[in-house]
CSV table of C-alpha atoms in Angstrom, one decimal:
chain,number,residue,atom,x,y,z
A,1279,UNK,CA,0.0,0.0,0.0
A,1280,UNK,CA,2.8,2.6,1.0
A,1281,UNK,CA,4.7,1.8,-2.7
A,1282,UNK,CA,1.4,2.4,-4.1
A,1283,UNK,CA,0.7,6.1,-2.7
A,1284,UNK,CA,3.3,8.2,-5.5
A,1285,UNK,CA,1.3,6.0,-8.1
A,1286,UNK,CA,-2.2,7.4,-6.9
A,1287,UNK,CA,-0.5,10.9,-7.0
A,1288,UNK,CA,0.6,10.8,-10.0
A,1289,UNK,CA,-2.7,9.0,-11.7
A,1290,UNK,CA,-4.8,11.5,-10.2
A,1291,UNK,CA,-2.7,14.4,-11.7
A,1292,UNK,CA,-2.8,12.7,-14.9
A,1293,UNK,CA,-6.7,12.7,-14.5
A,1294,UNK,CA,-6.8,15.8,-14.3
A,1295,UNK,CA,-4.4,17.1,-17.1
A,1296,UNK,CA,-6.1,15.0,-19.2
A,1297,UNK,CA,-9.8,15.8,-18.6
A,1298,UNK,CA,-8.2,19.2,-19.0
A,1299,UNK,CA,-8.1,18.8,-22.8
A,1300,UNK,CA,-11.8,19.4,-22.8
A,1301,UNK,CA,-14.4,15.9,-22.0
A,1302,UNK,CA,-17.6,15.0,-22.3
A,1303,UNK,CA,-17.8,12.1,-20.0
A,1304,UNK,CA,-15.0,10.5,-17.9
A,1305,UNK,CA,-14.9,6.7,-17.3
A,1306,UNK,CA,-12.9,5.6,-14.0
A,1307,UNK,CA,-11.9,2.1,-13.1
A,1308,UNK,CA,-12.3,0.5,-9.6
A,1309,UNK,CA,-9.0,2.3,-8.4
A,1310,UNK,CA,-9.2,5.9,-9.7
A,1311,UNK,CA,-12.2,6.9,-7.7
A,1312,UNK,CA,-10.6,10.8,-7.9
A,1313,UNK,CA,-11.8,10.5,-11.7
A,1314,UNK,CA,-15.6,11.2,-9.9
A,1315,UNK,CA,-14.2,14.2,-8.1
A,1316,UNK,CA,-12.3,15.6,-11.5
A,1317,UNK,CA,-15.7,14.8,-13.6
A,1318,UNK,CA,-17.8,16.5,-10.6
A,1319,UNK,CA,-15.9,19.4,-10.9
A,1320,UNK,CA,-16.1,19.9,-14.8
A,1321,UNK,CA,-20.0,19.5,-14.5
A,1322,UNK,CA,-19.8,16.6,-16.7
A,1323,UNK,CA,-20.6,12.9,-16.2
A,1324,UNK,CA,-19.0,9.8,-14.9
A,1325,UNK,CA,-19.4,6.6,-15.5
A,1326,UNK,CA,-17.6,3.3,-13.9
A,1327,UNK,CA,-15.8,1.0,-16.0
A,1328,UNK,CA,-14.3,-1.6,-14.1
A,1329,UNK,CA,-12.8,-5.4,-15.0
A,1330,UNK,CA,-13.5,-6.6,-11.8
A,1331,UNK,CA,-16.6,-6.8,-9.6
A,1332,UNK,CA,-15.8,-4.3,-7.2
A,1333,UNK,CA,-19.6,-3.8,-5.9
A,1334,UNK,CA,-20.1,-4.9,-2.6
A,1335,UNK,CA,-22.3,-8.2,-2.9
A,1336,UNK,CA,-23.8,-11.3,-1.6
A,1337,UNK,CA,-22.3,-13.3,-4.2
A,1338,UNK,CA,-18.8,-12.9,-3.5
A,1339,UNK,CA,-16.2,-11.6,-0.8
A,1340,UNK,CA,-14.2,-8.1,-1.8
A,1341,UNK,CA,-11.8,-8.0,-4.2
A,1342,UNK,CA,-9.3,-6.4,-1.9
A,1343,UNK,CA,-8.7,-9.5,0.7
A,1344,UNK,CA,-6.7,-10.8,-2.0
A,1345,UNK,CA,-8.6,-14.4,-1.5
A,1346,UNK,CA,-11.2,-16.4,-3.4
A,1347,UNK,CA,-13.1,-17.3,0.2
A,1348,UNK,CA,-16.8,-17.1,0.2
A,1349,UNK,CA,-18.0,-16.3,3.4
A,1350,UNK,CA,-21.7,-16.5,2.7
A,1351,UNK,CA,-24.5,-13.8,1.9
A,1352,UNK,CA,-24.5,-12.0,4.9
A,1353,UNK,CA,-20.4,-12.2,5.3
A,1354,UNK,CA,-20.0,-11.3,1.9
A,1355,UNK,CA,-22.0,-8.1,1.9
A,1356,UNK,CA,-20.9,-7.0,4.6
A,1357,UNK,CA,-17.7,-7.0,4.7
A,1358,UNK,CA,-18.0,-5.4,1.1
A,1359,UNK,CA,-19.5,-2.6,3.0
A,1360,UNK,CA,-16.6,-2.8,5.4
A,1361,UNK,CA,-13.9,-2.4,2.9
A,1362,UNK,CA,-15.9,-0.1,0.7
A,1363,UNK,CA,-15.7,2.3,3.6
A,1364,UNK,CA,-11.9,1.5,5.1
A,1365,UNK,CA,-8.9,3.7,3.9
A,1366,UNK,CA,-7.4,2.9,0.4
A,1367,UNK,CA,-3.9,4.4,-1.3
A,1368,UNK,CA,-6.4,6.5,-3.3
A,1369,UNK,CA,-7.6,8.3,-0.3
A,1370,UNK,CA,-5.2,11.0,0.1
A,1371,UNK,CA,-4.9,12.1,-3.6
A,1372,UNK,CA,-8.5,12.0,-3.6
A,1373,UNK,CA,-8.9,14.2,-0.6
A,1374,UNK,CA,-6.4,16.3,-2.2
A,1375,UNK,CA,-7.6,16.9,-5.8
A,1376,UNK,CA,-11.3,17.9,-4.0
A,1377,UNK,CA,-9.7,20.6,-2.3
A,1378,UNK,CA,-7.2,21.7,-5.0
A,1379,UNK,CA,-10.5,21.7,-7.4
A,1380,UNK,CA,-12.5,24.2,-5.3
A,1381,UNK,CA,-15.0,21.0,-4.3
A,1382,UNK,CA,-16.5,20.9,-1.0
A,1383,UNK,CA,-14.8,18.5,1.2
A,1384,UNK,CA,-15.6,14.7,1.5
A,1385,UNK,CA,-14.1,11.3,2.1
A,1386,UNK,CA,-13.6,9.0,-1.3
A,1387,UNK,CA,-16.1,6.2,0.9
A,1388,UNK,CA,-18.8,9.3,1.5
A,1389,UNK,CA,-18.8,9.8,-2.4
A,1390,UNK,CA,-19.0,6.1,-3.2
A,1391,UNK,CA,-21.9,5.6,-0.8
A,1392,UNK,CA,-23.4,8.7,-2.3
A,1393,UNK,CA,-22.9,6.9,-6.0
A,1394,UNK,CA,-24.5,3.9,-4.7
A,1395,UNK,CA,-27.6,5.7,-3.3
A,1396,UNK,CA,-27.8,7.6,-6.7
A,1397,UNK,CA,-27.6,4.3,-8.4
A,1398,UNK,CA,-24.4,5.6,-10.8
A,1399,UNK,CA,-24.0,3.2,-14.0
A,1400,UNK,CA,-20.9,0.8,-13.7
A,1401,UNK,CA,-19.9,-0.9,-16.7
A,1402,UNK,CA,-17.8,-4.4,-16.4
A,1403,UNK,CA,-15.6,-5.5,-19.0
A,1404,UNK,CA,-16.2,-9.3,-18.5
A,1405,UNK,CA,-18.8,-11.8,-19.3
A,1406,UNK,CA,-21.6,-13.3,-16.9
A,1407,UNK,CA,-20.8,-16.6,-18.4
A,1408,UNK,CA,-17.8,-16.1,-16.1
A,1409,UNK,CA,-19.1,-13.7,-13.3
A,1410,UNK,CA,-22.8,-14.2,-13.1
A,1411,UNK,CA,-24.7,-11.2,-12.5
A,1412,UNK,CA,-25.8,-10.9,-8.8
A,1413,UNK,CA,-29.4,-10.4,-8.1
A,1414,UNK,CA,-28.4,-7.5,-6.0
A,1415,UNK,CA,-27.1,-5.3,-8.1
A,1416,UNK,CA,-29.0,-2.2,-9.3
A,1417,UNK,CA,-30.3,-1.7,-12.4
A,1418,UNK,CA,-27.6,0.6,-13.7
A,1419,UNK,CA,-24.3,-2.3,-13.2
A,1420,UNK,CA,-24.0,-4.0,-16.1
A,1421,UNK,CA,-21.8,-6.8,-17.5
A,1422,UNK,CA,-20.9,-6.0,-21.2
A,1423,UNK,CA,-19.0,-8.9,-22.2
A,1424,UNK,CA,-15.2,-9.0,-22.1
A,1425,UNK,CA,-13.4,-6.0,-23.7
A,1426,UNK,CA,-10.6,-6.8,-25.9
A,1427,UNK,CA,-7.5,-4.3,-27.1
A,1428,UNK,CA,-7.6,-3.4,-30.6
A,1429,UNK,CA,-4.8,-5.5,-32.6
A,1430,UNK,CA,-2.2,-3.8,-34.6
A,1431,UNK,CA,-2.3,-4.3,-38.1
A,1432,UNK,CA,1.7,-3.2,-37.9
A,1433,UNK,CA,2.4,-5.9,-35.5
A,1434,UNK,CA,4.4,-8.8,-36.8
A,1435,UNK,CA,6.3,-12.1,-34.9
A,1436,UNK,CA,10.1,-12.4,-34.8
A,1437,UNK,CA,11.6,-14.6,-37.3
A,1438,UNK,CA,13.1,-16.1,-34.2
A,1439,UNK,CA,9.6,-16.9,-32.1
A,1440,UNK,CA,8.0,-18.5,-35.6
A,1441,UNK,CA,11.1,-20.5,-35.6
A,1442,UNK,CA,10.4,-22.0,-31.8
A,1443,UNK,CA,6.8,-22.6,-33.3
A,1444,UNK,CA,7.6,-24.4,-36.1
A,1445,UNK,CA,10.2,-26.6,-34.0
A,1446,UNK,CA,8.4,-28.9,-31.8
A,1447,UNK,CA,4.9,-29.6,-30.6
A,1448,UNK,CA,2.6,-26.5,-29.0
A,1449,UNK,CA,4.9,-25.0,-26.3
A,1450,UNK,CA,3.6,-23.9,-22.9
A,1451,UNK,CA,3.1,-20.4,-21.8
A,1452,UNK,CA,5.1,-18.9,-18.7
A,1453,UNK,CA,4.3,-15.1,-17.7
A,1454,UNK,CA,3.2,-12.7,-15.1
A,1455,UNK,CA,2.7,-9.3,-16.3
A,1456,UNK,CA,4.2,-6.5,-15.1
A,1457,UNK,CA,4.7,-8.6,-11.6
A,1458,UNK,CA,8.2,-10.1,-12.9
A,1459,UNK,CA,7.2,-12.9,-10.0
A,1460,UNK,CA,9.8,-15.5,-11.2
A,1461,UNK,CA,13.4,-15.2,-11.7
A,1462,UNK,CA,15.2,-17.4,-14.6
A,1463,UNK,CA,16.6,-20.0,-12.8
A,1464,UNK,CA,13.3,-20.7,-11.4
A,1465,UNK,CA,12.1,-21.3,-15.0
A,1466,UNK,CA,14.2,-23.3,-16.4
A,1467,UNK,CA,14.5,-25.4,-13.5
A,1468,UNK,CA,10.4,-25.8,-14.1
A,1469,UNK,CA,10.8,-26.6,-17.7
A,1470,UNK,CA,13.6,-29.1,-17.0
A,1471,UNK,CA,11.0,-30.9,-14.7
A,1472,UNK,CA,8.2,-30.8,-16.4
A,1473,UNK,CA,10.2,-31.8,-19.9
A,1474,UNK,CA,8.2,-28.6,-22.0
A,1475,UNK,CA,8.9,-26.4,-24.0
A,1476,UNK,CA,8.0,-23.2,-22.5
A,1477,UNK,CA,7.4,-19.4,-23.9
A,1478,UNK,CA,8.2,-17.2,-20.7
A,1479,UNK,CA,7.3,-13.8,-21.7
A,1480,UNK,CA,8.9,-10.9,-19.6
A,1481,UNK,CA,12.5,-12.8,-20.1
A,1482,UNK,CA,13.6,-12.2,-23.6
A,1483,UNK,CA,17.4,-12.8,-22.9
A,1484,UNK,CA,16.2,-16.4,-22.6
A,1485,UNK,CA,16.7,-18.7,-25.6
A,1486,UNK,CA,17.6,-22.4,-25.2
A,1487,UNK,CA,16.4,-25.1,-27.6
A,1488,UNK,CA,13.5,-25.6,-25.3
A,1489,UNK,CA,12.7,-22.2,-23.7
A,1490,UNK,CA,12.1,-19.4,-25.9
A,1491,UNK,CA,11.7,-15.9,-23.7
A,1492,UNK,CA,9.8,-13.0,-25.4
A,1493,UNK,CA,8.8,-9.9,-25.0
A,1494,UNK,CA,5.7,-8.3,-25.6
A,1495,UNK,CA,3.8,-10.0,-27.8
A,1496,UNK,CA,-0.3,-10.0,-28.1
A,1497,UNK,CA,-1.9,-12.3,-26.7
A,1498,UNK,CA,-4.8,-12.7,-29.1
A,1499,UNK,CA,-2.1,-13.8,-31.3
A,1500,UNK,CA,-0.2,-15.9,-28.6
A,1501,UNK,CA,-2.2,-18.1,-26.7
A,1502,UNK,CA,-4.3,-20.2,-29.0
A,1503,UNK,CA,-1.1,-21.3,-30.6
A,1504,UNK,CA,-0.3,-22.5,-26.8
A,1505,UNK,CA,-1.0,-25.9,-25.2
A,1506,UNK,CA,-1.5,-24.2,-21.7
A,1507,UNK,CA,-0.9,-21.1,-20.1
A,1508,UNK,CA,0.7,-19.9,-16.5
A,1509,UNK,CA,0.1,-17.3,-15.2
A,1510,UNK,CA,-1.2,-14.8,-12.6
A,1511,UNK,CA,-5.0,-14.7,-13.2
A,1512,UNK,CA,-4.8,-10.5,-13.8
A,1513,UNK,CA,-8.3,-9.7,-15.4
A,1514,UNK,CA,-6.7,-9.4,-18.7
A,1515,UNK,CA,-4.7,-12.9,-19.0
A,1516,UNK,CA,-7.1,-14.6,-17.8
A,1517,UNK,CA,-9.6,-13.1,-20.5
A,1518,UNK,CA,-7.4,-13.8,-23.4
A,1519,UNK,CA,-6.6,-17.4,-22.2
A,1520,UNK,CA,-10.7,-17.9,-21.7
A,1521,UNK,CA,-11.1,-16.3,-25.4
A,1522,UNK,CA,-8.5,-18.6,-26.5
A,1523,UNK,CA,-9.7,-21.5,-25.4
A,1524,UNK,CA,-6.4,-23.3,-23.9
A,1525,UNK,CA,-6.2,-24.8,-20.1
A,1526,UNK,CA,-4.4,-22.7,-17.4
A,1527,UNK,CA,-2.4,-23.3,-14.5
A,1528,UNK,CA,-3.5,-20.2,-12.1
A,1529,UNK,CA,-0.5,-18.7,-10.0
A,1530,UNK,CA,-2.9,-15.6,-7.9
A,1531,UNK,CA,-0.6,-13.4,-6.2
A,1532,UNK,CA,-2.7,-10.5,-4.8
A,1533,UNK,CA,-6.0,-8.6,-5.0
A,1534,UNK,CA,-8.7,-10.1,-8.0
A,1535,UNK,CA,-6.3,-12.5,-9.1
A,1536,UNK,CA,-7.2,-15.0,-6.2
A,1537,UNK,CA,-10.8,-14.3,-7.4
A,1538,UNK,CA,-10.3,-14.6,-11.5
A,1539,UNK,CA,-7.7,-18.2,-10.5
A,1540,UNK,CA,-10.7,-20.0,-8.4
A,1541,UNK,CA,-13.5,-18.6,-11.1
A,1542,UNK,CA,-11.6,-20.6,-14.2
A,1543,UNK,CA,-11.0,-23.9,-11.8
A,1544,UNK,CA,-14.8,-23.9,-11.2
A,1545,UNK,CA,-15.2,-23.5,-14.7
A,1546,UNK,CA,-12.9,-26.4,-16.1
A,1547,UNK,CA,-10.9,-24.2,-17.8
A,1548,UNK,CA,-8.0,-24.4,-15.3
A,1549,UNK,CA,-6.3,-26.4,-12.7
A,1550,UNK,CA,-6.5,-25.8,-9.0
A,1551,UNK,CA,-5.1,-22.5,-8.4
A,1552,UNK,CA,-1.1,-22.8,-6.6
A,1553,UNK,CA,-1.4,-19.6,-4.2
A,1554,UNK,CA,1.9,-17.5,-4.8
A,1555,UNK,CA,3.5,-18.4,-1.5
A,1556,UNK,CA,3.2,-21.7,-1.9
A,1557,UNK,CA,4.7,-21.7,-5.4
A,1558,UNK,CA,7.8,-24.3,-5.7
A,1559,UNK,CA,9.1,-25.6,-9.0
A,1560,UNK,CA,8.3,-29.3,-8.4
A,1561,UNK,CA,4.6,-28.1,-7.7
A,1562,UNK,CA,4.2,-26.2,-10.7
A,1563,UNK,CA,5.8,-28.7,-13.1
A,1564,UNK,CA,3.3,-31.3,-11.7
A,1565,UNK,CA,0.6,-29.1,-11.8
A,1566,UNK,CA,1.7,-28.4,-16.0
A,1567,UNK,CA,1.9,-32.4,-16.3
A,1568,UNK,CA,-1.8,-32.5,-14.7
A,1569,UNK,CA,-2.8,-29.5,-17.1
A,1570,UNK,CA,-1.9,-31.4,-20.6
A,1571,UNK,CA,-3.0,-34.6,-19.1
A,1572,UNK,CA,-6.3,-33.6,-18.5
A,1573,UNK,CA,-8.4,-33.8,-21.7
A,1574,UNK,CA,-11.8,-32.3,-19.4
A,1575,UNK,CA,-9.8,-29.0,-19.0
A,1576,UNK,CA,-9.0,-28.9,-22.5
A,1577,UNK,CA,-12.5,-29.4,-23.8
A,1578,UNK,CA,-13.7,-27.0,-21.1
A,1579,UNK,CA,-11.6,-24.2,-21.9
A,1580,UNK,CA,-12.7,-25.0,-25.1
A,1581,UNK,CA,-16.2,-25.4,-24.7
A,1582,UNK,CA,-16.1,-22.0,-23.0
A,1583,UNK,CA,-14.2,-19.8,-25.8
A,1584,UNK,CA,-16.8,-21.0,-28.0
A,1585,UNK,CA,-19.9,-19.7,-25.8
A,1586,UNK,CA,-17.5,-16.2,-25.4
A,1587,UNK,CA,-17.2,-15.6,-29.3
A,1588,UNK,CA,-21.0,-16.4,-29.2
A,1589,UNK,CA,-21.6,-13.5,-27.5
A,1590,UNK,CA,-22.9,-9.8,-28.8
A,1591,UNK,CA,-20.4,-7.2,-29.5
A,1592,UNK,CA,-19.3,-6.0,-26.1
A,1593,UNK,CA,-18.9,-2.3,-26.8
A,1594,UNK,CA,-22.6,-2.4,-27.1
A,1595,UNK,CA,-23.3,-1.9,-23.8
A,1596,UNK,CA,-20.8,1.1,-23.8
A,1597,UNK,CA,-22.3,3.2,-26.5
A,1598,UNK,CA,-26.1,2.8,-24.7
A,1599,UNK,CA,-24.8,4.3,-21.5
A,1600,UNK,CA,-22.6,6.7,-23.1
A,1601,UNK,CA,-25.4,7.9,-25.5
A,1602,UNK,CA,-27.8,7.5,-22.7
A,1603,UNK,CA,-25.3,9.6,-20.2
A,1604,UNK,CA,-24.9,12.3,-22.9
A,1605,UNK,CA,-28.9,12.9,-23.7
């Protein structure tokens, strides 16, 4: 929490500089509550886009414990409520950009329990097939489907990464975002275990006949060449492994990645999540072995990319409430 408070500062100043540029409406994810305050003091609209479900619930435990427990209706909600209203890193900046913006003074938890009571639209960038829609959410939350980045037409592979495709059977996919959560020699020691070959993105100095490390590289294009994919269960990974349709082995380290790991085990698109503190490399090359054994998780993940690219266009949803917000 302490590394995070320059980040808040900074992301809050950036709000501002850039709603600055003239805006009609600002959208703010679960973290950048301040983007309210900035949008409050314009006169113009906000909206919530988040990629986790961040509203407090009977359906699931808050985000923040950094654990997939669920501790029942009543526990759920309330400690939602509890955790809506405790301090957070984005307290101070928030409390700070109110009073540098001439707005009347008021806690980040008083404003989001003032949202609530107003009912303010929150869109979610992910699908009910994965996180059904809780019967006690208002009207105005909605799940729009998972939101995907726009390719680049520019983008092309290495000469060297079509090479490691074309070598061998469908490699296995090591990499955990901007966490950097395993060093080298942990890696290698996995893929020597386990007998793979392994992509590890986030290493690119890292090229042995059986270990290819990358760097970034989209994964739209990535995984479905992939026969499985580790990694931390962020909300993005985990929706381009779902889209892709390949098995994962979930690695949750902190916050909503404990929630997205348990969500694909329930769904048969993954294997039992291996909590970050219990990671060793024998553990994770079985749990790989277990992965490509497993013909059910295969067809599961499978079976659920297919229901995904079933679904309507996700920025459908966005352009209602937008056009809706702006009427």
């Amino acid at each position: 929490m302490r590394a995070l408070k320059d980040y808040f500062e900074l992301a809050a100043a950036g709000t501002i500089a850039a709603a600055e540029h003239g805006a009609d409406i600002i959208m703010a994810n679960a973290v950048a509550p301040y983007a309210c305050d900035v949008a409050e003091a314009m006169g113009i609209p906000a909206i919530g886009a988040h990629l986790q479900p961040s509203e407090p619930s009977t359906a699931y435990a808050p985000m923040a414990l950094g654990a997939a427990r669920n501790l029942g209706p009543l526990g759920n909600k309330l400690l939602g409520q509890l955790f809506a209203a405790s301090k957070a890193p984005y307290d101070p900046p928030t409390r700070q950009l109110r009073k540098s913006l001439g707005l009347p003074a008021r806690s980040r938890a008083a404003s989001e329990r003032l949202r609530r009571k107003h009912r303010a639209p929150i869109l979610h960038g992910f699908s009910s097939l994965v996180v059904p829609r809780p019967a006690d959410w208002h009207e105005g939350i909605v799940n729009c489907g998972y939101w995907q980045p726009p390719a680049d037409p520019t983008w092309t592979p290495s000469q060297r990464l079509l090479d490691f495709f074309d070598d061998g059977p469908p490699p296995v996919f090591i990499g955990f975002g901007s966490t950097q959560a395993l060093e080298p020699d942990f890696i290698m020691d996995v893929a020597q275990r386990a007998g793979r070959r392994i992509i590890v993105q986030g290493e690119p100095e890292i090229d042995e006949p059986s270990v290819l490390g990358i760097g970034a590289v989209p994964h739209h294009w990535l995984f479905p060449q992939m026969a499985a994919v580790v990694h931390h269960a962020g909300a993005g990974t985990t929706a381009a492994g779902l889209l892709a349709g390949v098995p994962a082995v979930p690695v949750p380290i902190f916050t909503d990645q404990p929630f997205w790991a348990q969500r694909i085990h329930q769904l048969d698109a993954a294997a039992q999540p291996i909590a970050y503190k219990h990671l060793t490399t024998r553990r994770l090359a079985a749990s790989i072995d277990e992965v490509l054994a497993n013909e059910d998780l295969a067809s599961g993940a499978q079976r659920i990319a297919r229901r995904l690219a079933a679904e309507p266009d996700s920025s459908i949803p966005v352009a209602k409430a937008l056009e809706q917000l702006c009427n």
